[in-house]
Amino acid sequence: QVQLVESGGGVVQPGGSLRLSCEISGTVLSVGAMGWYRHPPGKQRVLVARINSDGTTNEADSVKGRITISRDNAKNTVELQMNSLNPEDTAVYYCFADSVYYCSDSRCYDHDYWGQGTQVTVSS
């Protein structure tokens, strides 16, 4: 019943900006950390940024100064504002949410979830 739906990917020229959004559908009781990994073709998956439930953040060195991650706990959404994009940012970006606690049919669960992925392409 719980799903992560992400959006905002696309094609942008070097130096441009994109805003990625991720929303948790369904009713959840609590959520831990949220953020994005990215997976460039032929390379390993790497963490882009995460934001914890208390608002503290972690960003990869490669994106520091160019991205801002934020979350709205009331709406169960997380956003990643990316500026000054370059071709090295080209990848499929996957939203994640850890420790999603929810109940269904009188049973409660604690799972990690991933979004479907959204393509970000930076090219002139």
CSV table of C-alpha atoms in Angstrom, one decimal:
chain,number,residue,atom,x,y,z
A,1,GLN,CA,0.0,0.0,0.0
A,2,VAL,CA,2.9,2.3,0.7
A,3,GLN,CA,4.7,3.6,-2.4
A,4,LEU,CA,7.3,6.2,-3.1
A,5,VAL,CA,6.6,8.3,-6.2
A,6,GLU,CA,9.3,10.5,-7.5
A,7,SER,CA,9.3,13.1,-10.3
A,8,GLY,CA,11.2,16.1,-11.6
A,9,GLY,CA,13.8,14.4,-13.8
A,10,GLY,CA,14.6,15.5,-17.3
A,11,VAL,CA,17.1,16.9,-19.7
A,12,VAL,CA,18.9,20.1,-18.8
A,13,GLN,CA,21.9,22.0,-20.1
A,14,PRO,CA,25.1,22.3,-18.1
A,15,GLY,CA,24.7,25.0,-15.5
A,16,GLY,CA,21.0,24.4,-15.3
A,17,SER,CA,18.8,23.4,-12.4
A,18,LEU,CA,16.3,20.7,-11.6
A,19,ARG,CA,14.1,20.0,-8.6
A,20,LEU,CA,13.4,16.3,-7.8
A,21,SER,CA,10.4,15.5,-5.6
A,22,CYS,CA,9.4,12.3,-3.8
A,23,GLU,CA,6.2,11.6,-2.1
A,24,ILE,CA,5.1,8.7,0.2
A,25,SER,CA,1.7,7.6,-0.8
A,26,GLY,CA,-0.6,5.9,1.8
A,27,THR,CA,-0.9,6.5,5.5
A,28,VAL,CA,2.3,6.1,7.5
A,29,LEU,CA,3.0,6.6,11.2
A,30,SER,CA,6.6,7.6,11.0
A,31,VAL,CA,9.5,7.8,8.6
A,32,GLY,CA,13.2,7.8,9.3
A,33,ALA,CA,15.7,9.1,6.8
A,34,MET,CA,14.8,10.1,3.2
A,35,GLY,CA,16.9,11.1,0.3
A,36,TRP,CA,18.3,10.0,-3.1
A,37,TYR,CA,20.9,7.7,-4.5
A,38,ARG,CA,22.0,7.9,-8.1
A,39,HIS,CA,23.3,5.3,-10.4
A,40,PRO,CA,25.2,6.4,-13.5
A,41,PRO,CA,25.4,3.7,-16.2
A,42,GLY,CA,28.5,1.5,-15.7
A,43,LYS,CA,29.2,2.9,-12.3
A,44,GLN,CA,28.3,2.0,-8.7
A,45,ARG,CA,25.3,3.5,-6.9
A,46,VAL,CA,26.3,6.4,-4.7
A,47,LEU,CA,24.4,8.4,-2.1
A,48,VAL,CA,23.6,11.9,-3.3
A,49,ALA,CA,22.0,13.3,-0.1
A,50,ARG,CA,19.9,12.3,2.8
A,51,ILE,CA,17.9,14.1,5.4
A,52,ASN,CA,17.1,12.6,8.7
A,53,SER,CA,13.9,12.8,10.7
A,54,ASP,CA,15.4,15.5,12.9
A,55,GLY,CA,16.3,17.6,9.9
A,56,THR,CA,20.0,17.0,9.8
A,57,THR,CA,21.5,16.3,6.4
A,58,ASN,CA,24.3,14.5,4.6
A,59,GLU,CA,25.5,15.3,1.1
A,60,ALA,CA,28.1,13.7,-1.2
A,61,ASP,CA,31.2,15.8,-1.6
A,62,SER,CA,30.5,15.9,-5.4
A,63,VAL,CA,27.3,17.9,-4.9
A,64,LYS,CA,28.1,20.0,-1.8
A,65,GLY,CA,27.3,23.6,-2.5
A,66,ARG,CA,25.1,22.8,-5.5
A,67,ILE,CA,22.2,21.0,-3.9
A,68,THR,CA,19.7,21.5,-1.1
A,69,ILE,CA,17.6,18.7,0.4
A,70,SER,CA,14.5,19.4,2.4
A,71,ARG,CA,11.5,17.5,3.7
A,72,ASP,CA,7.9,18.2,4.8
A,73,ASN,CA,7.0,15.7,7.5
A,74,ALA,CA,3.3,16.7,7.4
A,75,LYS,CA,3.1,16.0,3.7
A,76,ASN,CA,5.6,13.1,3.7
A,77,THR,CA,7.6,14.6,0.9
A,78,VAL,CA,11.2,15.2,0.3
A,79,GLU,CA,12.7,17.5,-2.4
A,80,LEU,CA,16.2,17.9,-3.9
A,81,GLN,CA,17.0,21.2,-5.5
A,82,MET,CA,20.0,20.8,-7.8
A,83,ASN,CA,21.8,23.7,-9.3
A,84,SER,CA,24.9,24.2,-11.5
A,85,LEU,CA,24.4,20.8,-13.0
A,86,ASN,CA,27.2,19.2,-15.0
A,87,PRO,CA,27.4,16.1,-17.2
A,88,GLU,CA,28.8,14.1,-14.2
A,89,ASP,CA,25.4,14.5,-12.6
A,90,THR,CA,23.8,12.4,-15.3
A,91,ALA,CA,22.3,9.3,-13.7
A,92,VAL,CA,19.1,7.6,-12.7
A,93,TYR,CA,18.1,9.1,-9.3
A,94,TYR,CA,16.3,6.8,-6.8
A,95,CYS,CA,14.4,8.2,-3.9
A,96,PHE,CA,14.5,6.2,-0.7
A,97,ALA,CA,12.8,6.2,2.7
A,98,ASP,CA,14.1,4.2,5.6
A,99,SER,CA,12.1,2.9,8.6
A,100,VAL,CA,8.7,3.6,7.2
A,101,TYR,CA,6.3,2.5,9.9
A,102,TYR,CA,2.7,1.8,8.9
A,103,CYS,CA,-0.2,-0.4,9.8
A,104,SER,CA,-2.7,-2.3,7.6
A,105,ASP,CA,-5.4,-4.7,8.6
A,106,SER,CA,-4.4,-4.5,12.2
A,107,ARG,CA,-0.8,-5.4,11.4
A,108,CYS,CA,2.1,-3.0,11.6
A,109,TYR,CA,5.3,-3.0,9.5
A,110,ASP,CA,8.6,-1.3,9.4
A,111,HIS,CA,10.1,-1.3,5.9
A,112,ASP,CA,12.5,0.5,3.6
A,113,TYR,CA,11.2,1.8,0.3
A,114,TRP,CA,12.6,2.9,-3.0
A,115,GLY,CA,11.1,5.0,-5.7
A,116,GLN,CA,10.8,3.9,-9.3
A,117,GLY,CA,13.8,6.1,-10.4
A,118,THR,CA,13.9,9.2,-12.5
A,119,GLN,CA,16.4,10.0,-15.3
A,120,VAL,CA,18.5,13.1,-15.0
A,121,THR,CA,20.5,14.0,-18.2
A,122,VAL,CA,22.8,16.9,-18.3
A,123,SER,CA,23.9,17.6,-21.9
A,124,SER,CA,24.5,20.5,-24.2
